[in-house]
Short mmCIF file of C-alpha atoms and ligand atoms in Angstrom, two decimals:
data_model
loop_
_atom_site.label_atom_id
_atom_site.label_comp_id
_atom_site.label_asym_id
_atom_site.label_seq_id
_atom_site.Cartn_x
_atom_site.Cartn_y
_atom_site.Cartn_z
CA MET A 187 22.23 -29.67 -15.41
CA SER A 188 21.48 -30.16 -11.56
CA LYS A 189 22.56 -26.78 -9.69
CA ARG A 190 23.29 -25.88 -6.44
CA ALA A 191 22.60 -22.98 -5.01
CA LEU A 192 23.81 -20.96 -1.96
CA LEU A 193 20.76 -19.68 0.73
CA LEU A 194 21.52 -16.63 2.44
CA ILE A 195 20.25 -16.34 5.59
CA ASP A 196 18.59 -12.70 7.02
CA LEU A 197 21.97 -10.66 6.32
CA GLN A 198 20.28 -7.33 7.49
CA VAL A 199 20.80 -4.28 9.57
CA ASP A 200 18.81 -5.63 12.55
CA PHE A 201 20.84 -8.85 12.83
CA VAL A 202 24.35 -7.34 13.18
CA GLU A 203 26.13 -5.07 16.06
CA GLY A 204 24.36 -1.94 16.90
CA GLY A 205 20.78 -3.46 14.86
CA ALA A 206 17.24 -4.41 16.91
CA LEU A 207 18.12 -7.71 17.60
CA ALA A 208 22.09 -7.96 16.95
CA VAL A 209 23.61 -11.11 16.90
CA PRO A 210 26.40 -11.48 18.51
CA ASN A 211 29.70 -11.55 16.06
CA GLY A 212 26.78 -10.86 13.22
CA SER A 213 29.19 -8.65 10.76
CA GLU A 214 31.53 -11.77 10.75
CA VAL A 215 29.73 -13.84 8.27
CA ILE A 216 29.41 -11.08 5.14
CA GLU A 217 33.11 -11.41 4.83
CA VAL A 218 32.03 -15.41 3.75
CA ALA A 219 28.93 -14.79 2.14
CA ASN A 220 30.75 -12.08 -0.38
CA ARG A 221 33.44 -14.74 -1.02
CA LEU A 222 31.11 -18.40 -1.46
CA ILE A 223 28.66 -15.66 -3.82
CA PRO A 224 31.07 -16.10 -6.70
CA CYS A 225 31.40 -19.89 -6.22
CA PHE A 226 27.49 -20.27 -6.92
CA ASP A 227 25.27 -20.71 -10.41
CA LEU A 228 22.51 -19.72 -8.11
CA VAL A 229 21.83 -17.02 -5.31
CA VAL A 230 19.39 -16.62 -2.93
CA ALA A 231 18.52 -13.75 0.08
CA THR A 232 16.08 -14.81 2.65
CA LEU A 233 14.90 -11.22 4.20
CA ASP A 234 13.08 -11.28 7.84
CA PHE A 235 10.21 -9.06 7.07
CA HIS A 236 7.72 -7.98 9.55
CA PRO A 237 4.86 -5.07 9.55
CA ALA A 238 5.23 -2.65 12.33
CA ASP A 239 2.83 -4.74 14.73
CA HIS A 240 4.15 -8.64 14.13
CA LYS A 241 2.85 -10.58 16.92
CA SER A 242 6.33 -12.11 17.65
CA PHE A 243 6.94 -8.44 19.13
CA ALA A 244 7.24 -8.35 22.75
CA SER A 245 5.85 -4.85 22.30
CA GLN A 246 2.92 -6.17 20.64
CA ASN A 247 2.45 -8.73 23.69
CA ARG A 248 1.18 -6.81 26.95
CA GLY A 249 2.83 -8.35 30.15
CA VAL A 250 5.27 -10.72 28.08
CA GLY A 251 8.86 -8.87 28.52
CA VAL A 252 11.97 -9.26 25.65
CA TYR A 253 12.92 -12.67 25.14
CA GLY A 254 10.00 -13.75 26.84
CA GLU A 255 7.82 -16.49 26.39
CA PHE A 256 3.91 -16.90 25.24
CA GLU A 257 2.14 -18.72 22.49
CA LEU A 258 0.56 -17.53 19.46
CA GLU A 259 -1.60 -19.25 16.75
CA GLY A 260 -1.11 -22.10 19.47
CA LEU A 261 2.60 -23.01 19.26
CA PRO A 262 5.06 -21.74 21.23
CA GLN A 263 6.77 -18.52 20.40
CA THR A 264 9.96 -16.32 21.74
CA ALA A 265 8.69 -12.64 21.93
CA TRP A 266 11.42 -10.51 20.16
CA PRO A 267 12.19 -6.73 20.77
CA ASP A 268 10.58 -5.26 17.06
CA HIS A 269 13.05 -6.17 14.60
CA CYS A 270 12.88 -6.37 10.38
CA ILE A 271 10.10 -3.63 10.18
CA ALA A 272 9.43 -4.04 5.91
CA GLY A 273 10.73 -0.73 4.56
CA SER A 274 12.59 0.06 8.10
CA THR A 275 16.69 0.22 7.72
CA GLY A 276 16.94 -2.92 9.98
CA ALA A 277 15.41 -4.66 7.51
CA GLU A 278 17.84 -3.24 4.43
CA PHE A 279 20.77 -6.13 3.71
CA VAL A 280 23.96 -5.58 6.14
CA SER A 281 26.39 -2.97 4.21
CA GLY A 282 29.39 -4.59 2.21
CA LEU A 283 27.63 -7.51 1.18
CA ASP A 284 27.73 -8.10 -2.52
CA VAL A 285 24.09 -7.40 -3.05
CA GLU A 286 25.12 -7.29 -6.97
CA GLY A 287 25.70 -10.85 -7.10
CA ILE A 288 22.01 -11.70 -5.07
CA ASP A 289 19.85 -13.31 -8.15
CA TYR A 290 16.10 -13.77 -5.54
CA ARG A 291 15.30 -12.22 -2.42
CA ILE A 292 12.73 -14.44 -0.49
CA TYR A 293 10.87 -12.62 2.35
CA LYS A 294 9.46 -13.73 5.06
CA GLY A 295 7.37 -13.25 8.52
CA THR A 296 5.45 -10.84 6.39
CA ASP A 297 2.05 -12.02 7.81
CA ARG A 298 1.56 -10.55 11.62
CA ARG A 299 -0.12 -13.51 13.04
CA ILE A 300 2.85 -16.19 12.35
CA ASP A 301 6.52 -16.18 12.97
CA SER A 302 8.73 -17.59 9.94
CA TYR A 303 11.94 -18.57 10.80
CA SER A 304 12.05 -20.71 7.95
CA GLY A 305 12.76 -19.66 4.78
CA PHE A 306 10.77 -22.47 3.43
CA TYR A 307 7.24 -22.29 5.50
CA ASP A 308 5.99 -20.45 8.48
CA ASN A 309 6.51 -21.53 11.66
CA GLY A 310 3.43 -23.81 11.61
CA HIS A 311 3.93 -24.91 8.20
CA ARG A 312 0.79 -23.31 7.07
CA LYS A 313 2.01 -21.17 4.17
CA GLY A 314 5.00 -21.68 2.12
CA THR A 315 7.21 -18.89 0.60
CA GLY A 316 7.66 -19.49 -2.66
CA LEU A 317 11.63 -20.83 -2.35
CA THR A 318 10.92 -24.50 -3.43
CA GLU A 319 8.88 -23.62 -5.79
CA LEU A 320 11.96 -21.39 -7.23
CA LEU A 321 14.49 -24.47 -6.60
CA ARG A 322 12.49 -26.94 -8.13
CA ALA A 323 12.22 -24.76 -11.21
CA GLN A 324 15.79 -23.56 -11.27
CA ALA A 325 17.03 -27.45 -11.88
CA VAL A 326 18.72 -27.30 -7.94
CA ARG A 327 19.46 -30.66 -5.90
CA GLU A 328 21.80 -29.09 -3.68
CA VAL A 329 21.15 -26.29 -1.46
CA VAL A 330 24.27 -24.76 0.99
CA ILE A 331 22.46 -22.40 3.83
CA LEU A 332 24.81 -19.60 5.33
CA GLY A 333 23.37 -16.34 7.84
CA LEU A 334 21.87 -15.58 10.77
CA ALA A 335 20.86 -16.64 13.20
CA THR A 336 22.34 -20.26 13.72
CA ASP A 337 19.51 -21.45 16.54
CA TYR A 338 16.39 -19.79 14.52
CA CYS A 339 16.35 -19.09 10.80
CA VAL A 340 19.29 -21.02 9.43
CA LEU A 341 18.53 -24.26 11.80
CA TYR A 342 15.03 -24.09 10.43
CA THR A 343 15.70 -23.51 7.14
CA ALA A 344 18.18 -26.50 6.86
CA LEU A 345 15.37 -28.27 8.41
CA ASP A 346 13.15 -27.67 5.96
CA SER A 347 15.53 -28.06 3.34
CA VAL A 348 15.96 -31.32 4.21
CA ALA A 349 12.12 -31.84 4.43
CA GLU A 350 12.20 -30.89 0.97
CA GLY A 351 14.55 -33.12 -0.66
CA PHE A 352 17.26 -30.90 -1.06
CA LEU A 353 20.62 -32.51 -0.27
CA THR A 354 22.02 -29.77 2.45
CA VAL A 355 24.83 -28.22 3.07
CA VAL A 356 25.15 -26.00 6.09
CA VAL A 357 29.08 -23.06 6.07
CA THR A 358 29.31 -23.34 10.53
CA ASP A 359 31.55 -20.40 9.83
CA GLY A 360 29.08 -18.22 7.77
CA CYS A 361 26.74 -18.77 11.12
CA ARG A 362 26.39 -16.78 14.07
CA GLY A 363 23.63 -17.06 16.53
CA VAL A 364 21.74 -15.45 19.18
CA GLY A 365 22.18 -18.12 22.24
CA LEU A 366 19.65 -16.69 24.69
CA ARG A 367 20.84 -20.51 26.28
CA PRO A 368 24.21 -21.55 26.28
CA THR A 369 22.97 -24.48 24.97
CA ASP A 370 20.63 -23.30 21.64
CA ILE A 371 24.06 -22.71 19.62
CA PRO A 372 25.59 -26.23 20.21
CA GLU A 373 21.94 -28.13 19.92
CA ALA A 374 20.60 -26.54 16.67
CA TRP A 375 24.02 -28.05 15.08
CA ALA A 376 23.50 -31.58 16.30
CA ARG A 377 19.60 -31.10 14.92
CA MET A 378 20.79 -30.27 11.79
CA GLU A 379 23.28 -32.79 11.89
CA ARG A 380 20.60 -35.55 13.12
CA ALA A 381 18.46 -34.68 10.68
CA GLY A 382 20.83 -34.75 7.88
CA VAL A 383 22.35 -31.64 7.64
CA ARG A 384 26.20 -31.64 6.43
CA LEU A 385 28.22 -29.62 8.31
CA ALA A 386 31.05 -27.48 6.14
CA LYS A 387 33.78 -24.84 6.36
CA SER A 388 33.28 -22.05 3.92
CA ASP A 389 37.28 -22.83 2.16
CA GLU A 390 35.39 -26.01 0.85
CA PHE A 391 33.70 -23.95 -1.62
CA SER A 392 35.68 -20.47 -1.87
CA ARG A 393 39.13 -22.74 -2.30
CA VAL A 394 40.54 -22.22 -5.79
CA SER A 395 41.16 -24.97 -7.70
C1 VGL B 1745 15.08 -14.32 13.12
C2 VGL B 1745 14.14 -14.65 15.05
C3 VGL B 1745 13.51 -13.22 14.74
C4 VGL B 1745 16.42 -14.85 12.66
C5 VGL B 1745 13.95 -14.30 12.92
O1 VGL B 1745 16.88 -14.23 11.52
O2 VGL B 1745 17.05 -15.69 13.04
N1 VGL B 1745 15.16 -14.77 14.64
N2 VGL B 1745 13.81 -13.61 13.66
ZN1 ZN B 1746 11.89 -11.81 12.47
#
């Protein structure tokens, strides 16, 4: 039987209020995640997991301020505050998340030379994380995505999921965005829809039937 997987994107301390790269109202999605976890055959969580000297950090680029733009390995790159450093509290799952319900963890952004927004591939599509192989091995046909942040890791994970051939749904009320520019979040939703992602609300999955 083909299965449906829930993909939880970067529900980590540094991406919620008080964290190093806090997404506005990020903690509001924890309740949605916990409500949906029991509704799925398979639950996979991605973790942004950087070495302390990761090149996406503004601190590693002289003359580039936080949220400034520069070029990294031939790709446009936003300079982020130091965040989700492997082994630090900021990289841990956010408290209150039902971690017992998570079957697999996928670590990304571990190579200091390249950023990785998508849970499937680094930003240059040079290396996979193993997520496609994991989902195929589990006979997953449909991927339902929620998490942080709408305009970065959720967006690129959803686009790659479609490209990898999975039926792809994003739970809109289960996501929050960074919104460096006011148009970033609405544009992310539009890009996902244009790519063939279905946008859904969480009550569709958690409704008792
Ligand atoms: C993310 C920026 C940098 C995310 C990760 O999880 O959306 N954004 N690293
Ligand atoms: Zn990151």
